[in-house]
N, C-alpha and C. Protein backbone atom coordinates (compact mmCIF):
# COMPACT_ATOMS: atom_id res chain seq x y z
N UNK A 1 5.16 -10.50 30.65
CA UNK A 1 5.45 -9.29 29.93
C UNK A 1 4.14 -8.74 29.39
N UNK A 2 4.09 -7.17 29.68
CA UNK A 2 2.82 -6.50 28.63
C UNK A 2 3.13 -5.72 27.51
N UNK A 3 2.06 -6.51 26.85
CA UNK A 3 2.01 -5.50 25.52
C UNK A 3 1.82 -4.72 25.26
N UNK A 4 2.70 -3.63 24.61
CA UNK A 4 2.38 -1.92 24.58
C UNK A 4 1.19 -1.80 23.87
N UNK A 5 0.86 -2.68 22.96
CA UNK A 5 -0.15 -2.25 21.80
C UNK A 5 -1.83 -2.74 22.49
N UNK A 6 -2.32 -1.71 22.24
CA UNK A 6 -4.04 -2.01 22.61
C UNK A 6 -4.76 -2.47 21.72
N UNK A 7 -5.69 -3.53 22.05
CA UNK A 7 -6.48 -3.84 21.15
C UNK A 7 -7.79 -3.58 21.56
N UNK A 8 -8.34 -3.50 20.30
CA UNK A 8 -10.14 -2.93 20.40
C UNK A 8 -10.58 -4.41 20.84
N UNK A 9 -11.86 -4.06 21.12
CA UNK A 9 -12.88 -5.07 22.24
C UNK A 9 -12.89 -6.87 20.86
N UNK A 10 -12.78 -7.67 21.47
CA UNK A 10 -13.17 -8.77 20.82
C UNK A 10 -14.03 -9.14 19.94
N UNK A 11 -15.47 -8.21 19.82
CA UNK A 11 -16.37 -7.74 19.30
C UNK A 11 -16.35 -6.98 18.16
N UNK A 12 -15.47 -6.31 17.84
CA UNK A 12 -15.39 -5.19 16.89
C UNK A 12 -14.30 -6.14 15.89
N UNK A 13 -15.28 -6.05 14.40
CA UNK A 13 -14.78 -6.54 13.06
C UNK A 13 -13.43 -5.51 12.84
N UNK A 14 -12.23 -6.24 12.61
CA UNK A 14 -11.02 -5.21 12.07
C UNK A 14 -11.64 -4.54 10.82
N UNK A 15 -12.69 -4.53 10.27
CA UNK A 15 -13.16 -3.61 8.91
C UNK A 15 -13.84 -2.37 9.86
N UNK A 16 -14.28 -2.55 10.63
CA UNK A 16 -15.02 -1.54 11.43
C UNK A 16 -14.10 -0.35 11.68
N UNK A 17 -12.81 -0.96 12.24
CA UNK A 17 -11.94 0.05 13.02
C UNK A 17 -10.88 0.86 11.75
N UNK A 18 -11.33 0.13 10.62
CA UNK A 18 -10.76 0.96 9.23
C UNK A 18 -11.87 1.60 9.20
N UNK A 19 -12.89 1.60 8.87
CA UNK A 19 -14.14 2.27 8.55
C UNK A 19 -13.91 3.70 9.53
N UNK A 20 -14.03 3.26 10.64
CA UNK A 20 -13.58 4.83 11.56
C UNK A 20 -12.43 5.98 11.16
N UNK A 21 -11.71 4.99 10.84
CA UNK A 21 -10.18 5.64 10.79
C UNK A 21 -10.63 6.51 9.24
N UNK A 22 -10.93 5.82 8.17
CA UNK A 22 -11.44 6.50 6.89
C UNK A 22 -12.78 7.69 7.18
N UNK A 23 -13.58 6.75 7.81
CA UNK A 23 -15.06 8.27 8.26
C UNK A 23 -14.40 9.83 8.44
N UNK A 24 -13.16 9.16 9.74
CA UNK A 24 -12.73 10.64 10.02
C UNK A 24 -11.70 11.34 9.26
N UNK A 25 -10.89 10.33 8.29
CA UNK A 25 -10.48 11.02 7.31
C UNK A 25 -11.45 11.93 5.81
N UNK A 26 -12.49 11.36 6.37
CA UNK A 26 -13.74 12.06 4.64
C UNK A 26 -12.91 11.49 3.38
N UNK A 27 -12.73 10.43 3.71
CA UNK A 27 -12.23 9.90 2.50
C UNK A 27 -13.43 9.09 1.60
N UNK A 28 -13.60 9.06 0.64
CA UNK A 28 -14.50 8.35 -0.33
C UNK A 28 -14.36 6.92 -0.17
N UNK A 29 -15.11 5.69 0.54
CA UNK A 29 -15.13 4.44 0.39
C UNK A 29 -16.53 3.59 -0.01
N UNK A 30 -16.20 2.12 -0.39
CA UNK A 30 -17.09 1.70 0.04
C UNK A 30 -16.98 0.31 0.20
N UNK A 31 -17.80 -0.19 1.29
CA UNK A 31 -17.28 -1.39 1.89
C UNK A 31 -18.13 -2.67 1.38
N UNK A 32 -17.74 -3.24 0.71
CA UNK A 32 -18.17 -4.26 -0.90
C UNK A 32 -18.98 -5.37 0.43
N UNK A 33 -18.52 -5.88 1.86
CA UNK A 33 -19.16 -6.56 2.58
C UNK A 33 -18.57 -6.65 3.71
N UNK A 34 -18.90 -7.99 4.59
CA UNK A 34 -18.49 -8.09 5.95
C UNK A 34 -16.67 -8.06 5.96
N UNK A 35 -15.89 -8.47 5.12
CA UNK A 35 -14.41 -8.42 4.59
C UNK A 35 -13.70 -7.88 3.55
N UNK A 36 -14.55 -6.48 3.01
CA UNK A 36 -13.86 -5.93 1.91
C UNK A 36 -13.97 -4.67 2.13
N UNK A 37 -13.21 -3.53 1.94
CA UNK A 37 -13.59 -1.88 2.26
C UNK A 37 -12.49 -1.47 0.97
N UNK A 38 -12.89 -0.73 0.29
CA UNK A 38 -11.93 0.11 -0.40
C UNK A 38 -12.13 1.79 -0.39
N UNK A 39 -10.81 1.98 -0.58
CA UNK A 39 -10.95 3.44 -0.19
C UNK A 39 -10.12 4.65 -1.34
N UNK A 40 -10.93 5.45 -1.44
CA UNK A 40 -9.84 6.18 -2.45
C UNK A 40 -9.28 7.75 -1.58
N UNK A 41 -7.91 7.97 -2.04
CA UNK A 41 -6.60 8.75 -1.16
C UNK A 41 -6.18 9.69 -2.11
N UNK A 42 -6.73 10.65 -2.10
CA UNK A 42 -5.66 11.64 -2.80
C UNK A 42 -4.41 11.82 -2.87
N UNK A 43 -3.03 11.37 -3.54
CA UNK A 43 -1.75 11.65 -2.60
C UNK A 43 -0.91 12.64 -3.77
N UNK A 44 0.33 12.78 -3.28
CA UNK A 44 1.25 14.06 -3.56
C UNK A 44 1.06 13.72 -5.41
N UNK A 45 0.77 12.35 -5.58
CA UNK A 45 1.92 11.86 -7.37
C UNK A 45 0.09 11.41 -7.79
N UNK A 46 -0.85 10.65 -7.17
CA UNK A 46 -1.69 10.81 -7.99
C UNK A 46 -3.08 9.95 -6.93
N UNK A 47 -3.82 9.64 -7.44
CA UNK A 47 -5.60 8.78 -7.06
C UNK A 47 -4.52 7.54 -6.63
N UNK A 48 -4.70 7.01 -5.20
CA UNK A 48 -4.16 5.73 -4.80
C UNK A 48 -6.13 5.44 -4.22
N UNK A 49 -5.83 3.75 -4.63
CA UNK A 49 -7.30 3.22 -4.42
C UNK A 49 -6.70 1.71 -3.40
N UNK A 50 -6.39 2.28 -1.80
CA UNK A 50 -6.58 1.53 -0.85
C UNK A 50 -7.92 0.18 -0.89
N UNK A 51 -7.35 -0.72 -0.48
CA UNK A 51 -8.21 -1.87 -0.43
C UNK A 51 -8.01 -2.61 0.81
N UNK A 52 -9.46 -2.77 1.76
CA UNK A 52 -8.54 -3.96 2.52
C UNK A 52 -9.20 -4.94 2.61
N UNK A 53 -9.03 -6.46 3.26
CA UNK A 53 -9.50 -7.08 2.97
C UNK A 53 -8.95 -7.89 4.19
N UNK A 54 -10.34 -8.54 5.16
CA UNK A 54 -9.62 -9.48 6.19
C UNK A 54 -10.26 -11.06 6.26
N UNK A 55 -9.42 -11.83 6.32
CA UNK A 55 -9.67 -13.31 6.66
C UNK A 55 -9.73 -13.78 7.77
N UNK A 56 -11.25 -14.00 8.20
CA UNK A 56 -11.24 -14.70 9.52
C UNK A 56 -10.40 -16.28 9.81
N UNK A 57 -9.94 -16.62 8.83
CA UNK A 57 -9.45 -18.06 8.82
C UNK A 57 -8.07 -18.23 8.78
N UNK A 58 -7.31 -16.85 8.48
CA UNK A 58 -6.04 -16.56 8.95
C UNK A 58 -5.62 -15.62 9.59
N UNK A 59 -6.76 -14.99 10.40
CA UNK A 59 -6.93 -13.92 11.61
C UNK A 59 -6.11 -13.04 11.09
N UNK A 60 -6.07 -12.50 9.63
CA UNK A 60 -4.74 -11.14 8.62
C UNK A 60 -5.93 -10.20 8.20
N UNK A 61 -5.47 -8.75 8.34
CA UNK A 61 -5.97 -8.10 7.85
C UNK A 61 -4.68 -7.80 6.44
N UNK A 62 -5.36 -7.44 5.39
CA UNK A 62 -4.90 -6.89 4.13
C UNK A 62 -5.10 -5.84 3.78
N UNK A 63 -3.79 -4.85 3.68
CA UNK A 63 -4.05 -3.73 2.70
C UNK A 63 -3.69 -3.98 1.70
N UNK A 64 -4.05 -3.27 0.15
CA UNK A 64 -3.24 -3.24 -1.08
C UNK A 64 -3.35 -1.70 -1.12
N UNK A 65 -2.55 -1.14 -1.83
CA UNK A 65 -2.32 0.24 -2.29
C UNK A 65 -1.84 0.49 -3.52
N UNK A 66 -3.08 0.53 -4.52
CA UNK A 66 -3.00 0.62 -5.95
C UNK A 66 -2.79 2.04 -6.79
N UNK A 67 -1.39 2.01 -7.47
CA UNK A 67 -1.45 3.40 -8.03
C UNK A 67 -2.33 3.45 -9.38
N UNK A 68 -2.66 4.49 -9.46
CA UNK A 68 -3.44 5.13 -10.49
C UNK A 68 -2.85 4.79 -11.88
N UNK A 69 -1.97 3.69 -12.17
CA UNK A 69 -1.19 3.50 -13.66
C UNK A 69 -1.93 2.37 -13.88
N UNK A 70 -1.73 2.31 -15.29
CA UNK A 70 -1.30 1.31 -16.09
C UNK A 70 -0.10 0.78 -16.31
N UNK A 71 0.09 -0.25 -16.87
CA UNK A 71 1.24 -0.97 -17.25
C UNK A 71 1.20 -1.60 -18.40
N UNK A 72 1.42 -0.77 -19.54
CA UNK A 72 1.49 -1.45 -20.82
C UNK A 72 2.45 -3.12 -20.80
N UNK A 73 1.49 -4.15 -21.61
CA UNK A 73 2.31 -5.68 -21.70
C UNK A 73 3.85 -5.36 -21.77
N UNK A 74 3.98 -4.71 -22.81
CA UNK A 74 5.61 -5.14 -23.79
C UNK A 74 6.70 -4.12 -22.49
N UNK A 75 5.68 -3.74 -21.28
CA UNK A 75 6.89 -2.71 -20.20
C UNK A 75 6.81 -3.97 -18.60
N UNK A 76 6.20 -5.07 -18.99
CA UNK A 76 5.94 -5.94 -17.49
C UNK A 76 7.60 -6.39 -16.95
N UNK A 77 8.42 -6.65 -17.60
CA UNK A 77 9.83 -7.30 -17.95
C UNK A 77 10.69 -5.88 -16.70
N UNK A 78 10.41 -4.96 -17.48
CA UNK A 78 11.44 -4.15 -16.81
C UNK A 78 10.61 -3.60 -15.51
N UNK A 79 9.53 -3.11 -15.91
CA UNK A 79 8.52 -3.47 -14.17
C UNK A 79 9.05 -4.35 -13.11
N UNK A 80 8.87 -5.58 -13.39
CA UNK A 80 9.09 -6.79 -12.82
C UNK A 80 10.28 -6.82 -12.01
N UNK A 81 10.98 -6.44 -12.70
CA UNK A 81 12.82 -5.80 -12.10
C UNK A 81 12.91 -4.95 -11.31
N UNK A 82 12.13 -3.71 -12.13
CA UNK A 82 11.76 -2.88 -10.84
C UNK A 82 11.26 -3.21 -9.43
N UNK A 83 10.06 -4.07 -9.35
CA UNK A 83 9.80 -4.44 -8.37
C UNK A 83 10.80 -5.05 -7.41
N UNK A 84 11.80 -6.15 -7.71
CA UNK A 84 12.20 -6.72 -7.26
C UNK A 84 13.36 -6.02 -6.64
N UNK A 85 13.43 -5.09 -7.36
CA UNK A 85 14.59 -3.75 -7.01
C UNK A 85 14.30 -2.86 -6.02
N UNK A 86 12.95 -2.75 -5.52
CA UNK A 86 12.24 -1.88 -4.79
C UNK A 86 11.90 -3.19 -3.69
N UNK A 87 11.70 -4.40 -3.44
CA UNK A 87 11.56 -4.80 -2.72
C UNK A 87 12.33 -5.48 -1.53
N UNK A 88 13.41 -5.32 -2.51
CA UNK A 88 14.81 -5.16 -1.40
C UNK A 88 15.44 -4.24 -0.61
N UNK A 89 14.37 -3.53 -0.56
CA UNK A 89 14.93 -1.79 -0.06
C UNK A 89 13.60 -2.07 1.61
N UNK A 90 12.84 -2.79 0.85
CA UNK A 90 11.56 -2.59 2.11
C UNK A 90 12.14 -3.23 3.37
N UNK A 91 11.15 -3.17 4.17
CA UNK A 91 11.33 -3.37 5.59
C UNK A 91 9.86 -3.82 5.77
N UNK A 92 8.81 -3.71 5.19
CA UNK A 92 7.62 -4.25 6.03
C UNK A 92 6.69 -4.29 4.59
N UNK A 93 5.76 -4.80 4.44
CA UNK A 93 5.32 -5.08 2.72
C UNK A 93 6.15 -5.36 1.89
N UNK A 94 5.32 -5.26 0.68
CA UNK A 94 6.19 -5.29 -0.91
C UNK A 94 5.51 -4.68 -1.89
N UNK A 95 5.86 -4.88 -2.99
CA UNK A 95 5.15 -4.09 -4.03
C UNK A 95 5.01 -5.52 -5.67
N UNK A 96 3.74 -5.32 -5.82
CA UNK A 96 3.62 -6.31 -6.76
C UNK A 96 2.80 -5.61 -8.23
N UNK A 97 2.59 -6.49 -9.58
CA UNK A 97 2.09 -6.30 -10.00
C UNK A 97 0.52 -6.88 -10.42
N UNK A 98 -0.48 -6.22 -10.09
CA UNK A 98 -1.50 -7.00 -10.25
C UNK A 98 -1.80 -7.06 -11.70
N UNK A 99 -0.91 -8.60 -12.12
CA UNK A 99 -1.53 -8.51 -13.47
C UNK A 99 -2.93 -8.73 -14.36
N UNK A 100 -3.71 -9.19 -13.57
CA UNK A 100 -5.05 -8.67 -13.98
C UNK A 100 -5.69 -7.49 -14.16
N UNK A 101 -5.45 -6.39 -13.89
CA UNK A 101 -5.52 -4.67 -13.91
C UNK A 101 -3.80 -4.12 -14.21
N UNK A 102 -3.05 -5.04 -14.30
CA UNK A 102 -1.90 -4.11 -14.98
C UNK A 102 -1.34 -3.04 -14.05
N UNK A 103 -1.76 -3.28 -13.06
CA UNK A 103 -1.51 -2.18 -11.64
C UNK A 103 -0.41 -2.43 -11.37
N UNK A 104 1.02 -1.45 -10.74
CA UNK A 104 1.43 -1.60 -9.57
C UNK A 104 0.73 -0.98 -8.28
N UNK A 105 1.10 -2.30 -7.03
CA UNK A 105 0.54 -1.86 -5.96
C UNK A 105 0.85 -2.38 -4.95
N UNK A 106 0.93 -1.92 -3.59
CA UNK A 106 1.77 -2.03 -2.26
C UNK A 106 0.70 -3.01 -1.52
N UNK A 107 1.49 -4.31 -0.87
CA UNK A 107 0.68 -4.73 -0.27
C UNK A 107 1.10 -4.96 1.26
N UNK A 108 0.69 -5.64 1.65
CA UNK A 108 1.08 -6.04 3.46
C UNK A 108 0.05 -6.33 4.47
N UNK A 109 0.29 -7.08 5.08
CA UNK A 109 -0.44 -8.02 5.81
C UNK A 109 -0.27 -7.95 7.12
N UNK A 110 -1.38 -7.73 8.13
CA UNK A 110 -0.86 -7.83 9.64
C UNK A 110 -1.97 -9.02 10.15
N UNK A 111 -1.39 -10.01 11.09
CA UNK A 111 -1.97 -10.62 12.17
C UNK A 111 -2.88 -9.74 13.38
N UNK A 112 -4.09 -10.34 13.58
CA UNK A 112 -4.60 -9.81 14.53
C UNK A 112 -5.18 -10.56 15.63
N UNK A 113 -4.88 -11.92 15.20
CA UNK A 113 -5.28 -12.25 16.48
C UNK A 113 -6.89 -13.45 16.21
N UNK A 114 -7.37 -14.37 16.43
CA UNK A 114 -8.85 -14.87 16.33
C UNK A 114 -9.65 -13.52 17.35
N UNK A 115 -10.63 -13.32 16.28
CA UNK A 115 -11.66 -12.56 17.43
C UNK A 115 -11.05 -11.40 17.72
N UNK A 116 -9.87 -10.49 17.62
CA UNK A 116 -9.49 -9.65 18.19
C UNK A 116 -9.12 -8.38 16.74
N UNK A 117 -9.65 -7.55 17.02
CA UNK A 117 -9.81 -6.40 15.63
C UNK A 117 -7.98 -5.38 16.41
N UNK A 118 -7.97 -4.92 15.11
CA UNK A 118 -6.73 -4.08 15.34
C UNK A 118 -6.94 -2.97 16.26
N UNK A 119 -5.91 -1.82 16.93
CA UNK A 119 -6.42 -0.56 17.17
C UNK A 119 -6.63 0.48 16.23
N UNK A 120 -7.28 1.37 16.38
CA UNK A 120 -7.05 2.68 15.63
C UNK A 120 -5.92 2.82 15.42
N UNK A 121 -5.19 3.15 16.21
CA UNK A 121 -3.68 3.86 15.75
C UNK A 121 -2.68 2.41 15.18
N UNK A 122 -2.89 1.15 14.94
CA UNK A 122 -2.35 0.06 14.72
C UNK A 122 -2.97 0.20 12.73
N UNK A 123 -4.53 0.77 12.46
CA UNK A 123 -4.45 0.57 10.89
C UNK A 123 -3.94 1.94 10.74
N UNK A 124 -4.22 3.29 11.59
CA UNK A 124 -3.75 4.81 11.03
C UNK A 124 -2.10 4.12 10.45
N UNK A 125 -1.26 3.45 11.27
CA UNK A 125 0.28 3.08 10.84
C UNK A 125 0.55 2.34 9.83
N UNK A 126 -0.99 1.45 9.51
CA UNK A 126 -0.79 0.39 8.59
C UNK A 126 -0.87 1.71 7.01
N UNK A 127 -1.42 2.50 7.29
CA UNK A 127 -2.34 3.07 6.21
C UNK A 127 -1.27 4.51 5.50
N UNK A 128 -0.61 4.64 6.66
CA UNK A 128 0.43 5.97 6.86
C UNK A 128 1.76 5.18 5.85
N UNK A 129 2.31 3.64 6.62
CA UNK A 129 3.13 2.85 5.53
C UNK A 129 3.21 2.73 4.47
N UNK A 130 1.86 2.36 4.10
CA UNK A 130 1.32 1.83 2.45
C UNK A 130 1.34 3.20 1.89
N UNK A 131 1.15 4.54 2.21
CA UNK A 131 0.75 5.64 1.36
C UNK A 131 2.20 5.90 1.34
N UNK A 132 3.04 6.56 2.43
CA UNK A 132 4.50 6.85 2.32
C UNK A 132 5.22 5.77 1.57
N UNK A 133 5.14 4.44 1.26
CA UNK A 133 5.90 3.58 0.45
C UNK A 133 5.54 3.67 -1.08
N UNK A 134 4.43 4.10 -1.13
CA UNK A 134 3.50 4.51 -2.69
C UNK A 134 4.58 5.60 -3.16
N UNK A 135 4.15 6.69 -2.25
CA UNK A 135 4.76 8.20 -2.92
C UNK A 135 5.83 8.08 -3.00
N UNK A 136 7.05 7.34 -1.65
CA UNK A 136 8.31 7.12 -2.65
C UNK A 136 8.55 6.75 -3.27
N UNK A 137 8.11 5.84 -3.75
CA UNK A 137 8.78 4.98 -5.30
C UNK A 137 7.74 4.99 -6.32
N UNK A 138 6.73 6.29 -6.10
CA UNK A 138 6.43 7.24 -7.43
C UNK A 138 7.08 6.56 -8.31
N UNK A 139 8.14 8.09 -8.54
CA UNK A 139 8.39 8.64 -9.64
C UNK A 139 10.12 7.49 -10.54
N UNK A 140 10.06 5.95 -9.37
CA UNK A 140 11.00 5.20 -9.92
C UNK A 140 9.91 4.29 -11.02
N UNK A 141 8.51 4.24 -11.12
CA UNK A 141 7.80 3.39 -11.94
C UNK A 141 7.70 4.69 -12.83
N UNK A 142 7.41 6.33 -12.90
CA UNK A 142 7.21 7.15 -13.68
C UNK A 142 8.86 7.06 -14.75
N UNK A 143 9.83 6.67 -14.09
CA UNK A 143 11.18 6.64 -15.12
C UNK A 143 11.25 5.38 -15.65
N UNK A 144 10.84 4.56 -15.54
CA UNK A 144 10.74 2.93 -16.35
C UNK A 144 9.41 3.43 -17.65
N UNK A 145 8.67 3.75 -16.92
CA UNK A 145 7.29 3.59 -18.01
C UNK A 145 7.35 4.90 -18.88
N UNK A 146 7.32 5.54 -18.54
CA UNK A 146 7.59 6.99 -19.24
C UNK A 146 8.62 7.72 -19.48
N UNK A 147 9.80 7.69 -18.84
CA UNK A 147 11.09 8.17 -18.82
C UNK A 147 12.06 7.53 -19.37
N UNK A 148 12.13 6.16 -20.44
CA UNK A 148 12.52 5.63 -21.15
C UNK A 148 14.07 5.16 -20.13
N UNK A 149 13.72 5.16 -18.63
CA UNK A 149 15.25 4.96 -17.74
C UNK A 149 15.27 3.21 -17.61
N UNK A 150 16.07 2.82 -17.36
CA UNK A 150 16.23 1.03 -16.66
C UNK A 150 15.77 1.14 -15.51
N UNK A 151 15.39 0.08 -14.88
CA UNK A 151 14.72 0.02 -14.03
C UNK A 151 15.76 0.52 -12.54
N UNK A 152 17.47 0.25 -12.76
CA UNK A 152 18.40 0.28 -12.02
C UNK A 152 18.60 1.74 -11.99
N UNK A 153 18.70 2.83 -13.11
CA UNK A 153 18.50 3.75 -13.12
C UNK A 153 17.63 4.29 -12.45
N UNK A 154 16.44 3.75 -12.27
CA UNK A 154 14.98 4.37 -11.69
C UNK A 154 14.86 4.10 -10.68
N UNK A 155 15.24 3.26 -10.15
CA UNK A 155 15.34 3.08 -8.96
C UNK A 155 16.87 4.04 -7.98
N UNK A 156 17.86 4.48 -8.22
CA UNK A 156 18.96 5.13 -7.99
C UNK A 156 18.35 6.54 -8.12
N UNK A 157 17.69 6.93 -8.68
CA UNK A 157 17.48 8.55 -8.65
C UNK A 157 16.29 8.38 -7.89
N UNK A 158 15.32 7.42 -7.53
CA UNK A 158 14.01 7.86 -6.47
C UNK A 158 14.62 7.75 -5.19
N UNK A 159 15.97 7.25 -5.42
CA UNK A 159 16.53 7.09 -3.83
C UNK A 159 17.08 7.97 -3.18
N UNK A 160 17.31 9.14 -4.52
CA UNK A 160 18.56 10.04 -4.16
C UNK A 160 17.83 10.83 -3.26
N UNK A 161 18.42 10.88 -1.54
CA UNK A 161 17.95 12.14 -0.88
C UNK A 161 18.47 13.70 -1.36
N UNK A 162 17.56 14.37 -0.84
CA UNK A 162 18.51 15.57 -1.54
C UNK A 162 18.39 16.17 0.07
N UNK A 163 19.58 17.23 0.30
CA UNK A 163 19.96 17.71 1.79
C UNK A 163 19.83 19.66 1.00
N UNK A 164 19.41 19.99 1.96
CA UNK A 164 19.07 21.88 2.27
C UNK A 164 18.19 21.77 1.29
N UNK A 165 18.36 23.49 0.56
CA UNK A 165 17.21 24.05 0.32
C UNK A 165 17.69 24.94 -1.02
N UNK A 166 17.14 25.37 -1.32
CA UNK A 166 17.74 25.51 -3.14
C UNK A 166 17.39 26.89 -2.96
């Protein structure tokens, strides 16, 4: 059987083939070393500060996708819920709190293989995920932290689709 998905040459670091994908977006990065690149994303709700990070020793590349909040201590409880409320909805990542920066932020992990870097269009999907999973569940961390809602609440109205046009 062949595999639909292409991979870049054996040679090419999976940080490289993010580095491209960001160049041609003109996005603001900078790549801390041979396994770290961070990147900052303008999106619809606010500053998301992409990170990735790959391990040659478990052949994974890492994104995180950190929103622009804080998380006051005495709100981690109903956060926490939140999360766990939002992570039952996913299909590919999750969403955690980095409690050392008080962040929420989207993470997920892909295999690539020893020696073998991702394709272009394999991180554009990784990168397209993490940002579309950010912006939806916005405004369910904006009703816990600021909107004085439960986390069950906040999570039920970021879900609500809305149909036509007003």
């Amino acid at each position: 059987m062949r595999s639909a998905v292409e991979f870049a040459s054996e040679t090419t670091h999976p940080l490289d083939v993010v580095e491209e994908i960001v160049s041609a977006n003109e996005w603001s990065f900078d790549r801390q070393g041979d396994d770290e690149l961070s990147v900052s994303v303008t999106g619809g709700w606010c500053e998301y500060q992409l990170g990735f990070s790959y391990s040659d020793g478990q052949g994974a590349l890492q994104i995180a996708c950190a929103y622009d909040i804080r998380v006051a201590k005495h709100k981690f409880d109903p956060v926490y819920l939140l999360l766990g409320l939002i992570n039952e909805r996913m299909w590919l990542g999750h969403f955690d709190l980095w409690s050392e920066e008080a962040m929420p932020m989207f993470r997920h992990a892909v295999l690539v293989g020893e020696g073998v870097a991702p394709t272009a269009r394999q991180v554009e999907e990784l990168i397209d995920i993490a940002l579309h999973e950010c912006e939806r569940f916005y405004p369910a961390f904006q009703y816990v932290l600021w909107g004085g809602r439960t986390p069950t609440e906040a999570i039920d109205a970021a879900m609500l689709e809305t149909v036509g046009e007003a």
